[in-house]
Amino acid sequence: MNQASSESVSQNSAVFLLAMLALGTVAPTVFWGLPAIVGQIAQQWGFGAAQLGIAVLGEVFGMAAGTLLMASVLARQPVRITLTATILLSALANFVTPFAHTLTLFIVVRAVAGIGSGAMSGIAMTCLSYTKSAERNIGWLVLLQVLWSMALLGYVLPVVGGMAHATGTYVCIGVLSLAFLPAVALFGKQEAFVDADASESAHVDLRGVILLLGSLFALYFGVGVLWTFLEQIGMRSGLSEARVATTLVMANLVSLAACVVMPRLGRGNGLRRWAVVNIGACVVSAAALTMPQTPDRFALAAIVFIVAWTGAATLIFATMPRVDTVGRYATLSPGVLSLGFGIGSAAGGELIEMLDARAAVGLACVFCCASLLLYMSLKRANNTAEEALSRMSQS
């Protein structure tokens, strides 16, 4: 990423970090609140399960398209312009959504909203990936996202939905988008993610970028299967709804601790080691969930998976600056994440209906294995990359 201009706030200042943390947390609000929002949509518009699945995939593909635009067409454009445009695009699409009464129009509008939120998420992720103590800052981002998801599902969306249904939810999301317009002033007028004369061949390990994004996609494919249907997996194993809910609450609380601890463990040479440990723990816990379940076995496997997934995601994000010191491809991470999650959720639901929950968990385990293999295929950062990172962290 470019050096901050004299007109912009220092990109390691508290104001800048807080703004990017907030943007990265709030921009994908629909993604974090999806279980509740889907219910509101079904109640207000009467869409069936298959229609809702298509609509969700439309938004997820929009998010992926938004991050792709930021990594390609918009990477050399001033961040002020792109951030302003994507904020307004996201807000407008959310304000228009209550008037989209047909399925086709609804999908189109939500895809447009996804483009806006995906681009905003990409901007925040890129900025946080290229600050001092990137591992720590990304750890804080993941922690805040977990907290925001818990607040959305536990309080915000039920209250807003009870007052104004899905219409109120989308209007609130639009207003939240507009609240980030002042953040535009944190960037210089001509500041872009990639210099016009930047030499990608000297700074970007394209093979490493592809492997890293593939690892992230495979991990979140598995997460999409397990997180979306974990309650059903537990209940189909004979556990009570109350026991499953208690397990999920405990897992979320422990995962918050992982968000704080993993960035500390992942500093320097520990990054690769602890990323492998966490992805490996996802594989082991997913495999354990394919076995006949007892309450204790399910609780242990579910908690380990959720904590390991949170830690793995934090460290995979933090690895991106080591393969892309220019700062061009970190913006793809949120889109790849949401794409993997969306496709994993759809595939998991189909397998549960066609076969059983064990088959769906088995598929998740396979993709977690693929994530581990892809990450382990990454070459260790060479001295040139390390030196470049050191220079960037001091900018």
Short mmCIF file of N, CA and C in Angstrom, two decimals, residues 198-271:
data_model
loop_
_atom_site.label_atom_id
_atom_site.label_comp_id
_atom_site.label_asym_id
_atom_site.label_seq_id
_atom_site.Cartn_x
_atom_site.Cartn_y
_atom_site.Cartn_z
N ALA A 198 4.23 0.65 -9.72
CA ALA A 198 4.63 -0.48 -8.88
C ALA A 198 4.97 -1.69 -9.74
N SER A 199 6.04 -2.38 -9.38
CA SER A 199 6.45 -3.58 -10.12
C SER A 199 6.00 -4.81 -9.37
N GLU A 200 4.93 -5.43 -9.83
CA GLU A 200 4.36 -6.58 -9.13
C GLU A 200 5.34 -7.74 -9.08
N SER A 201 6.08 -7.94 -10.15
CA SER A 201 6.97 -9.09 -10.20
C SER A 201 8.01 -9.06 -9.09
N ALA A 202 8.35 -7.86 -8.62
CA ALA A 202 9.38 -7.74 -7.59
C ALA A 202 8.82 -7.89 -6.19
N HIS A 203 7.51 -7.77 -6.04
CA HIS A 203 6.96 -7.71 -4.69
C HIS A 203 5.88 -8.77 -4.41
N VAL A 204 5.30 -9.35 -5.45
CA VAL A 204 4.16 -10.24 -5.25
C VAL A 204 4.52 -11.68 -5.62
N ASP A 205 4.34 -12.57 -4.66
CA ASP A 205 4.48 -14.00 -4.91
C ASP A 205 3.09 -14.50 -5.32
N LEU A 206 2.82 -14.47 -6.65
CA LEU A 206 1.49 -14.79 -7.13
C LEU A 206 1.08 -16.22 -6.78
N ARG A 207 2.04 -17.14 -6.85
CA ARG A 207 1.74 -18.52 -6.46
C ARG A 207 1.32 -18.57 -4.99
N GLY A 208 2.04 -17.83 -4.16
CA GLY A 208 1.70 -17.79 -2.74
C GLY A 208 0.33 -17.19 -2.50
N VAL A 209 0.00 -16.13 -3.25
CA VAL A 209 -1.32 -15.51 -3.12
C VAL A 209 -2.42 -16.50 -3.45
N ILE A 210 -2.24 -17.24 -4.56
CA ILE A 210 -3.25 -18.22 -4.98
C ILE A 210 -3.41 -19.32 -3.94
N LEU A 211 -2.28 -19.83 -3.43
CA LEU A 211 -2.34 -20.88 -2.40
C LEU A 211 -3.02 -20.36 -1.13
N LEU A 212 -2.70 -19.13 -0.75
CA LEU A 212 -3.26 -18.58 0.48
C LEU A 212 -4.77 -18.36 0.35
N LEU A 213 -5.19 -17.78 -0.78
CA LEU A 213 -6.62 -17.58 -1.00
C LEU A 213 -7.35 -18.91 -1.13
N GLY A 214 -6.69 -19.90 -1.76
CA GLY A 214 -7.29 -21.23 -1.83
C GLY A 214 -7.46 -21.85 -0.46
N SER A 215 -6.47 -21.66 0.40
CA SER A 215 -6.55 -22.16 1.77
C SER A 215 -7.70 -21.51 2.52
N LEU A 216 -7.85 -20.20 2.35
CA LEU A 216 -8.93 -19.46 3.01
C LEU A 216 -10.30 -19.93 2.50
N PHE A 217 -10.42 -20.10 1.17
CA PHE A 217 -11.68 -20.57 0.59
C PHE A 217 -12.03 -21.96 1.12
N ALA A 218 -11.07 -22.88 1.12
CA ALA A 218 -11.34 -24.25 1.58
C ALA A 218 -11.72 -24.28 3.05
N LEU A 219 -11.01 -23.47 3.87
CA LEU A 219 -11.34 -23.42 5.29
C LEU A 219 -12.77 -22.95 5.49
N TYR A 220 -13.16 -21.87 4.80
CA TYR A 220 -14.49 -21.33 5.02
C TYR A 220 -15.58 -22.13 4.33
N PHE A 221 -15.22 -22.95 3.34
CA PHE A 221 -16.18 -23.93 2.83
C PHE A 221 -16.55 -24.89 3.97
N GLY A 222 -15.53 -25.40 4.68
CA GLY A 222 -15.79 -26.27 5.82
C GLY A 222 -16.56 -25.57 6.92
N VAL A 223 -16.19 -24.31 7.18
CA VAL A 223 -16.90 -23.53 8.19
C VAL A 223 -18.36 -23.33 7.79
N GLY A 224 -18.59 -23.07 6.48
CA GLY A 224 -19.96 -22.88 6.00
C GLY A 224 -20.83 -24.09 6.26
N VAL A 225 -20.26 -25.27 6.09
CA VAL A 225 -21.01 -26.50 6.36
C VAL A 225 -21.28 -26.65 7.86
N LEU A 226 -20.22 -26.55 8.66
CA LEU A 226 -20.34 -26.87 10.08
C LEU A 226 -21.02 -25.78 10.89
N TRP A 227 -20.64 -24.51 10.69
CA TRP A 227 -21.23 -23.44 11.49
C TRP A 227 -22.72 -23.28 11.18
N THR A 228 -23.08 -23.37 9.89
CA THR A 228 -24.48 -23.19 9.51
C THR A 228 -25.36 -24.29 10.07
N PHE A 229 -24.86 -25.51 10.10
CA PHE A 229 -25.70 -26.65 10.46
C PHE A 229 -25.26 -27.34 11.74
N LEU A 230 -24.43 -26.66 12.55
CA LEU A 230 -23.92 -27.31 13.76
C LEU A 230 -25.04 -27.68 14.71
N GLU A 231 -26.04 -26.81 14.81
CA GLU A 231 -27.18 -27.12 15.69
C GLU A 231 -27.90 -28.37 15.20
N GLN A 232 -28.14 -28.44 13.89
CA GLN A 232 -28.82 -29.62 13.34
C GLN A 232 -27.97 -30.88 13.51
N ILE A 233 -26.66 -30.74 13.33
CA ILE A 233 -25.77 -31.89 13.49
C ILE A 233 -25.85 -32.43 14.91
N GLY A 234 -25.84 -31.51 15.89
CA GLY A 234 -25.93 -31.93 17.27
C GLY A 234 -27.27 -32.57 17.60
N MET A 235 -28.36 -31.96 17.13
CA MET A 235 -29.69 -32.48 17.44
C MET A 235 -29.96 -33.80 16.73
N ARG A 236 -29.43 -33.97 15.52
CA ARG A 236 -29.60 -35.23 14.80
C ARG A 236 -28.77 -36.34 15.44
N SER A 237 -27.82 -35.95 16.29
CA SER A 237 -27.03 -36.93 17.03
C SER A 237 -27.69 -37.28 18.36
N GLY A 238 -28.86 -36.72 18.61
CA GLY A 238 -29.61 -37.05 19.82
C GLY A 238 -29.43 -36.08 20.96
N LEU A 239 -28.77 -34.94 20.72
CA LEU A 239 -28.56 -33.96 21.78
C LEU A 239 -29.74 -33.00 21.85
N SER A 240 -30.00 -32.45 23.02
CA SER A 240 -31.10 -31.50 23.17
C SER A 240 -30.72 -30.15 22.59
N GLU A 241 -31.73 -29.39 22.21
CA GLU A 241 -31.49 -28.06 21.67
C GLU A 241 -30.79 -27.17 22.69
N ALA A 242 -31.16 -27.30 23.96
CA ALA A 242 -30.55 -26.50 25.02
C ALA A 242 -29.06 -26.82 25.16
N ARG A 243 -28.71 -28.11 25.05
CA ARG A 243 -27.30 -28.51 25.20
C ARG A 243 -26.47 -27.98 24.03
N VAL A 244 -27.03 -28.05 22.83
CA VAL A 244 -26.32 -27.55 21.66
C VAL A 244 -26.12 -26.04 21.77
N ALA A 245 -27.18 -25.31 22.19
CA ALA A 245 -27.08 -23.86 22.32
C ALA A 245 -26.03 -23.47 23.35
N THR A 246 -25.99 -24.17 24.47
CA THR A 246 -25.00 -23.90 25.52
C THR A 246 -23.58 -24.12 24.99
N THR A 247 -23.41 -25.17 24.21
CA THR A 247 -22.10 -25.47 23.63
C THR A 247 -21.65 -24.35 22.70
N LEU A 248 -22.56 -23.85 21.88
CA LEU A 248 -22.22 -22.78 20.95
C LEU A 248 -21.85 -21.49 21.67
N VAL A 249 -22.55 -21.18 22.74
CA VAL A 249 -22.24 -19.99 23.53
C VAL A 249 -20.84 -20.12 24.14
N MET A 250 -20.54 -21.29 24.70
CA MET A 250 -19.22 -21.52 25.30
C MET A 250 -18.13 -21.40 24.24
N ALA A 251 -18.39 -21.96 23.07
CA ALA A 251 -17.40 -21.91 21.99
C ALA A 251 -17.12 -20.47 21.56
N ASN A 252 -18.16 -19.67 21.44
CA ASN A 252 -17.98 -18.27 21.06
C ASN A 252 -17.16 -17.52 22.09
N LEU A 253 -17.41 -17.78 23.36
CA LEU A 253 -16.67 -17.09 24.41
C LEU A 253 -15.19 -17.47 24.38
N VAL A 254 -14.91 -18.77 24.18
CA VAL A 254 -13.51 -19.20 24.12
C VAL A 254 -12.83 -18.65 22.87
N SER A 255 -13.59 -18.54 21.77
CA SER A 255 -12.99 -18.04 20.53
C SER A 255 -12.55 -16.58 20.67
N LEU A 256 -13.23 -15.83 21.55
CA LEU A 256 -12.80 -14.46 21.80
C LEU A 256 -11.39 -14.43 22.39
N ALA A 257 -11.12 -15.37 23.28
CA ALA A 257 -9.78 -15.46 23.86
C ALA A 257 -8.76 -15.82 22.78
N ALA A 258 -9.16 -16.68 21.85
CA ALA A 258 -8.25 -17.07 20.77
C ALA A 258 -7.88 -15.87 19.90
N CYS A 259 -8.83 -14.95 19.72
CA CYS A 259 -8.56 -13.75 18.91
C CYS A 259 -7.47 -12.89 19.55
N VAL A 260 -7.38 -12.94 20.87
CA VAL A 260 -6.37 -12.14 21.58
C VAL A 260 -5.04 -12.88 21.63
N VAL A 261 -5.09 -14.19 21.86
CA VAL A 261 -3.87 -14.96 22.08
C VAL A 261 -3.13 -15.28 20.77
N MET A 262 -3.87 -15.67 19.73
CA MET A 262 -3.23 -16.13 18.50
C MET A 262 -2.31 -15.08 17.84
N PRO A 263 -2.72 -13.81 17.78
CA PRO A 263 -1.79 -12.83 17.20
C PRO A 263 -0.46 -12.75 17.94
N ARG A 264 -0.48 -12.96 19.25
CA ARG A 264 0.76 -12.93 20.02
C ARG A 264 1.62 -14.15 19.69
N LEU A 265 0.98 -15.31 19.60
CA LEU A 265 1.71 -16.54 19.28
C LEU A 265 2.21 -16.52 17.83
N GLY A 266 1.48 -15.82 16.97
CA GLY A 266 1.80 -15.85 15.55
C GLY A 266 2.80 -14.80 15.09
N ARG A 267 3.44 -14.13 16.00
CA ARG A 267 4.44 -13.12 15.60
C ARG A 267 5.68 -13.79 15.02
N GLY A 268 6.26 -13.15 14.02
CA GLY A 268 7.52 -13.64 13.45
C GLY A 268 7.39 -15.04 12.88
N ASN A 269 8.32 -15.92 13.27
CA ASN A 269 8.35 -17.27 12.75
C ASN A 269 7.21 -18.14 13.28
N GLY A 270 6.53 -17.66 14.32
CA GLY A 270 5.42 -18.43 14.87
C GLY A 270 4.17 -18.41 14.01
N LEU A 271 4.12 -17.49 13.05
CA LEU A 271 2.92 -17.34 12.23
C LEU A 271 2.59 -18.63 11.48
#
